[in-house]
């Protein structure tokens, strides 16, 4: 039996992790302001901001969310990003991997395409090859470069930050990207302990889910209007949410 992680962040550090944004620039700006105010009320520490992935799709402003965070990351180095399954599919679609573009559209990619200035009329007139060509003229290369540099897993103290979860049967350092970005049932249904407390998004819940081995903070922002962040310092944790 593994020891249960104590849930501690190393001394001198503070971490905020943000759940799935899904194209809601309004909520992102709101939550960033809340995080900045919250951080300012606490003792000065080295603060890291982590985004758990799925910046894009479903909501109306995916291109704008990417640009906002790309610029923020250039100005504030202590920001880290995990690649969500939606970014993974978007990158594969833009690389013309077989079947990726139809799948991208099926899981909510149309609003992302429109956010890059493709009109409804242009979209409806396109077959998949034409849509790919249009996307390649509208999506800035720096956006693709930015997304391509996102991480798979981030470990800080007793916490591991991933997009979807982990396979409980496999050591953390041996996880496949498929599990990290797509897993659901095997991880969500797990009732034992894990090497780290897993902070994740990917699976929408009405409220924050806290278990002994995992904390889920995807509160369905694109539909609910609730974008959630967790704050961690020492052995304390707290949550911030848009209203």
CSV table of C-alpha atoms in Angstrom, one decimal:
chain,number,residue,atom,x,y,z
A,1,UNK,CA,0.0,0.0,0.0
A,2,UNK,CA,1.4,3.4,-1.0
A,3,UNK,CA,1.5,6.1,1.6
A,4,UNK,CA,-1.2,8.7,1.2
A,5,UNK,CA,0.3,12.0,-0.1
A,6,UNK,CA,0.2,14.7,2.5
A,7,UNK,CA,-0.9,17.3,0.1
A,8,UNK,CA,1.9,19.8,0.5
A,9,UNK,CA,3.6,22.3,-1.8
A,10,UNK,CA,7.3,23.0,-1.2
A,11,UNK,CA,8.2,26.0,1.1
A,12,UNK,CA,8.4,29.4,-0.6
A,13,UNK,CA,6.0,28.4,-3.4
A,14,UNK,CA,2.4,29.1,-4.3
A,15,UNK,CA,0.5,27.4,-7.1
A,16,UNK,CA,-2.7,28.3,-8.9
A,17,UNK,CA,-4.1,25.8,-11.4
A,18,UNK,CA,-6.9,26.7,-13.8
A,19,UNK,CA,-9.5,24.3,-15.2
A,20,UNK,CA,-10.8,23.9,-18.8
A,21,UNK,CA,-11.5,27.3,-20.4
A,22,UNK,CA,-13.0,26.1,-23.7
A,23,UNK,CA,-13.0,29.4,-25.5
A,24,UNK,CA,-14.4,31.7,-22.8
A,25,UNK,CA,-12.2,34.7,-22.9
A,26,UNK,CA,-14.6,36.6,-20.7
A,27,UNK,CA,-14.3,34.1,-17.9
A,28,UNK,CA,-10.5,33.8,-18.3
A,29,UNK,CA,-10.1,37.5,-17.9
A,30,UNK,CA,-12.4,37.5,-14.8
A,31,UNK,CA,-10.5,34.6,-13.2
A,32,UNK,CA,-7.1,36.0,-13.9
A,33,UNK,CA,-8.1,39.2,-12.1
A,34,UNK,CA,-9.3,37.1,-9.1
A,35,UNK,CA,-6.1,35.2,-9.0
A,36,UNK,CA,-4.0,38.4,-9.1
A,37,UNK,CA,-6.0,39.9,-6.3
A,38,UNK,CA,-5.9,36.7,-4.2
A,39,UNK,CA,-2.1,36.4,-4.7
A,40,UNK,CA,-1.6,40.0,-3.7
A,41,UNK,CA,-3.4,39.5,-0.4
A,42,UNK,CA,-1.0,36.7,0.6
A,43,UNK,CA,2.7,36.8,1.7
A,44,UNK,CA,5.1,37.2,-1.3
A,45,UNK,CA,6.1,33.8,-2.6
A,46,UNK,CA,7.3,32.3,-5.9
A,47,UNK,CA,3.9,31.9,-7.6
A,48,UNK,CA,3.3,29.5,-10.5
A,49,UNK,CA,0.2,29.6,-12.7
A,50,UNK,CA,-0.8,26.3,-14.4
A,51,UNK,CA,-3.4,25.8,-17.1
A,52,UNK,CA,-4.7,22.3,-17.2
A,53,UNK,CA,-5.5,22.3,-21.0
A,54,UNK,CA,-8.6,22.6,-23.2
A,55,UNK,CA,-8.2,26.3,-23.8
A,56,UNK,CA,-10.1,25.9,-27.1
A,57,UNK,CA,-13.3,24.6,-28.7
A,58,UNK,CA,-17.0,24.9,-27.7
A,59,UNK,CA,-16.9,28.5,-26.5
A,60,UNK,CA,-16.8,31.5,-28.9
A,61,UNK,CA,-13.3,32.9,-28.4
A,62,UNK,CA,-10.7,30.2,-28.7
A,63,UNK,CA,-8.3,32.2,-30.9
A,64,UNK,CA,-8.5,35.1,-28.4
A,65,UNK,CA,-7.9,32.8,-25.4
A,66,UNK,CA,-4.8,31.4,-27.1
A,67,UNK,CA,-3.5,34.9,-27.9
A,68,UNK,CA,-4.3,36.2,-24.4
A,69,UNK,CA,-2.3,33.4,-22.8
A,70,UNK,CA,0.5,33.5,-25.3
A,71,UNK,CA,1.1,37.1,-24.6
A,72,UNK,CA,0.8,36.6,-20.8
A,73,UNK,CA,3.3,33.7,-20.9
A,74,UNK,CA,5.8,36.0,-22.7
A,75,UNK,CA,5.4,38.6,-20.0
A,76,UNK,CA,5.2,36.4,-17.0
A,77,UNK,CA,7.6,33.4,-17.2
A,78,UNK,CA,6.1,31.4,-14.2
A,79,UNK,CA,3.2,30.1,-16.3
A,80,UNK,CA,3.0,26.5,-17.4
A,81,UNK,CA,0.5,24.8,-19.8
A,82,UNK,CA,-0.7,21.3,-20.1
A,83,UNK,CA,-1.8,20.0,-23.5
A,84,UNK,CA,-5.5,19.0,-23.4
A,85,UNK,CA,-7.1,16.5,-25.7
A,86,UNK,CA,-8.8,19.4,-27.6
A,87,UNK,CA,-5.4,21.0,-28.4
A,88,UNK,CA,-4.0,17.6,-29.3
A,89,UNK,CA,-6.8,17.1,-31.9
A,90,UNK,CA,-6.5,20.7,-33.2
A,91,UNK,CA,-2.7,20.3,-33.8
A,92,UNK,CA,-3.3,16.9,-35.5
A,93,UNK,CA,-6.0,18.5,-37.7
A,94,UNK,CA,-3.7,21.3,-38.7
A,95,UNK,CA,-1.0,18.8,-39.6
A,96,UNK,CA,-3.6,16.9,-41.8
A,97,UNK,CA,-3.4,13.7,-39.8
A,98,UNK,CA,-5.9,11.2,-41.2
A,99,UNK,CA,-9.4,11.7,-39.7
A,100,UNK,CA,-8.3,14.5,-37.3
A,101,UNK,CA,-10.2,17.4,-38.9
A,102,UNK,CA,-13.6,15.7,-38.9
A,103,UNK,CA,-13.0,14.6,-35.3
A,104,UNK,CA,-11.9,18.2,-34.4
A,105,UNK,CA,-15.2,19.5,-35.7
A,106,UNK,CA,-17.2,16.8,-34.0
A,107,UNK,CA,-15.8,17.6,-30.5
A,108,UNK,CA,-16.5,21.3,-30.8
A,109,UNK,CA,-14.0,22.7,-33.3
A,110,UNK,CA,-16.5,24.8,-35.4
A,111,UNK,CA,-16.5,27.7,-32.9
A,112,UNK,CA,-12.7,27.6,-32.9
A,113,UNK,CA,-12.7,27.9,-36.7
A,114,UNK,CA,-15.1,30.8,-36.5
A,115,UNK,CA,-13.0,32.5,-33.9
A,116,UNK,CA,-10.2,32.8,-36.4
A,117,UNK,CA,-12.4,35.0,-38.7
A,118,UNK,CA,-13.9,32.3,-40.8
A,119,UNK,CA,-17.5,33.3,-41.5
A,120,UNK,CA,-20.5,31.0,-41.2
A,121,UNK,CA,-21.0,31.3,-45.0
A,122,UNK,CA,-17.4,30.3,-45.6
A,123,UNK,CA,-17.6,27.5,-43.2
A,124,UNK,CA,-20.8,26.0,-44.7
A,125,UNK,CA,-19.3,26.3,-48.2
A,126,UNK,CA,-16.2,24.2,-47.3
A,127,UNK,CA,-15.6,20.5,-47.5
A,128,UNK,CA,-12.9,19.2,-45.2
A,129,UNK,CA,-9.9,19.9,-47.5
A,130,UNK,CA,-11.1,23.4,-48.2
A,131,UNK,CA,-11.7,24.0,-44.5
A,132,UNK,CA,-8.1,22.9,-43.7
A,133,UNK,CA,-6.8,25.2,-46.4
A,134,UNK,CA,-8.8,28.1,-45.0
A,135,UNK,CA,-7.7,27.3,-41.4
A,136,UNK,CA,-4.1,27.3,-42.5
A,137,UNK,CA,-4.5,30.8,-43.9
A,138,UNK,CA,-6.2,32.1,-40.7
A,139,UNK,CA,-4.5,30.4,-37.8
A,140,UNK,CA,-1.2,32.3,-37.0
A,141,UNK,CA,1.9,30.0,-37.0
A,142,UNK,CA,2.8,31.4,-33.5
A,143,UNK,CA,-0.4,29.9,-32.1
A,144,UNK,CA,0.5,26.5,-33.3
A,145,UNK,CA,4.0,26.9,-32.0
A,146,UNK,CA,2.7,28.0,-28.7
A,147,UNK,CA,0.4,25.0,-28.3
A,148,UNK,CA,3.0,22.6,-29.5
A,149,UNK,CA,5.2,23.5,-26.5
A,150,UNK,CA,2.6,22.5,-23.9
A,151,UNK,CA,3.5,19.9,-21.3
A,152,UNK,CA,2.1,16.4,-20.5
A,153,UNK,CA,2.4,16.4,-16.7
A,154,UNK,CA,3.7,18.8,-14.1
A,155,UNK,CA,4.8,17.6,-10.6
A,156,UNK,CA,5.1,20.1,-7.7
A,157,UNK,CA,5.5,18.7,-4.2
A,158,UNK,CA,2.8,16.1,-3.4
A,159,UNK,CA,0.7,17.2,-6.4
A,160,UNK,CA,0.7,16.1,-10.0
A,161,UNK,CA,-1.1,18.3,-12.5
A,162,UNK,CA,-2.5,16.6,-15.7
A,163,UNK,CA,-5.3,17.3,-18.1
A,164,UNK,CA,-7.5,14.2,-17.8
A,165,UNK,CA,-6.1,11.9,-15.2
A,166,UNK,CA,-3.7,8.9,-15.0
A,167,UNK,CA,-3.9,5.2,-15.3
A,168,UNK,CA,-3.9,4.0,-11.6
A,169,UNK,CA,-2.1,0.8,-12.6
A,170,UNK,CA,0.9,2.5,-14.1
A,171,UNK,CA,3.6,4.6,-12.4
A,172,UNK,CA,3.3,8.3,-12.9
A,173,UNK,CA,6.6,8.6,-14.8
A,174,UNK,CA,5.4,5.9,-17.3
A,175,UNK,CA,2.0,7.3,-18.2
A,176,UNK,CA,1.0,7.4,-21.8
A,177,UNK,CA,-0.2,10.7,-23.3
A,178,UNK,CA,-3.4,8.9,-24.2
A,179,UNK,CA,-4.1,8.4,-20.5
A,180,UNK,CA,-3.0,11.9,-19.5
A,181,UNK,CA,-5.3,13.6,-22.1
A,182,UNK,CA,-8.2,11.2,-22.5
A,183,UNK,CA,-8.7,8.8,-19.5
A,184,UNK,CA,-12.0,8.8,-17.6
A,185,UNK,CA,-13.5,5.7,-16.0
A,186,UNK,CA,-10.4,3.9,-14.9
A,187,UNK,CA,-9.2,7.0,-13.2
A,188,UNK,CA,-12.4,8.5,-11.9
A,189,UNK,CA,-13.6,5.2,-10.5
A,190,UNK,CA,-10.3,4.5,-8.7
A,191,UNK,CA,-10.7,4.3,-4.9
A,192,UNK,CA,-7.1,3.6,-3.7
A,193,UNK,CA,-4.2,5.9,-3.2
A,194,UNK,CA,-1.8,7.2,-5.8
A,195,UNK,CA,1.8,8.4,-5.9
A,196,UNK,CA,0.6,12.1,-5.9
A,197,UNK,CA,-2.7,13.9,-5.5
A,198,UNK,CA,-3.8,14.4,-9.1
A,199,UNK,CA,-5.2,17.9,-10.0
A,200,UNK,CA,-7.1,17.5,-13.3
A,201,UNK,CA,-9.8,18.9,-15.6
A,202,UNK,CA,-11.4,17.1,-18.7
A,203,UNK,CA,-14.4,15.6,-17.0
A,204,UNK,CA,-17.2,18.2,-16.3
A,205,UNK,CA,-18.7,18.2,-12.9
A,206,UNK,CA,-21.2,20.7,-11.5
A,207,UNK,CA,-19.1,21.4,-8.4
A,208,UNK,CA,-15.4,20.9,-7.6
A,209,UNK,CA,-14.6,17.2,-6.9
A,210,UNK,CA,-12.2,16.5,-4.0
A,211,UNK,CA,-11.1,13.0,-3.3
A,212,UNK,CA,-8.2,11.6,-1.3
A,213,UNK,CA,-6.2,11.0,-4.5
A,214,UNK,CA,-7.6,13.6,-6.9
A,215,UNK,CA,-9.1,17.0,-7.3
A,216,UNK,CA,-11.3,17.7,-10.4
A,217,UNK,CA,-11.8,21.4,-11.3
A,218,UNK,CA,-13.5,21.3,-14.7
A,219,UNK,CA,-16.8,22.9,-13.9
A,220,UNK,CA,-18.0,23.2,-17.5
A,221,UNK,CA,-17.1,26.9,-17.9
A,222,UNK,CA,-18.2,27.1,-21.6
A,223,UNK,CA,-21.8,26.3,-20.6
A,224,UNK,CA,-22.0,27.0,-16.8
A,225,UNK,CA,-20.1,30.3,-16.7
A,226,UNK,CA,-18.1,28.8,-13.8
A,227,UNK,CA,-14.4,28.7,-14.5
A,228,UNK,CA,-12.5,27.3,-11.5
A,229,UNK,CA,-8.9,27.6,-10.1
A,230,UNK,CA,-7.3,25.9,-7.2
A,231,UNK,CA,-4.8,27.7,-5.0
A,232,UNK,CA,-2.1,25.7,-3.2
A,233,UNK,CA,0.4,26.7,-0.6
A,234,UNK,CA,2.1,24.6,2.1
A,235,UNK,CA,-0.6,22.2,3.2
A,236,UNK,CA,-3.4,24.6,2.4
A,237,UNK,CA,-5.7,24.6,-0.6
A,238,UNK,CA,-8.5,27.0,-1.6
A,239,UNK,CA,-10.6,27.7,-4.7
A,240,UNK,CA,-11.5,30.7,-6.9
A,241,UNK,CA,-14.4,30.8,-9.3
A,242,UNK,CA,-16.1,33.1,-11.7
A,243,UNK,CA,-19.8,33.8,-10.9
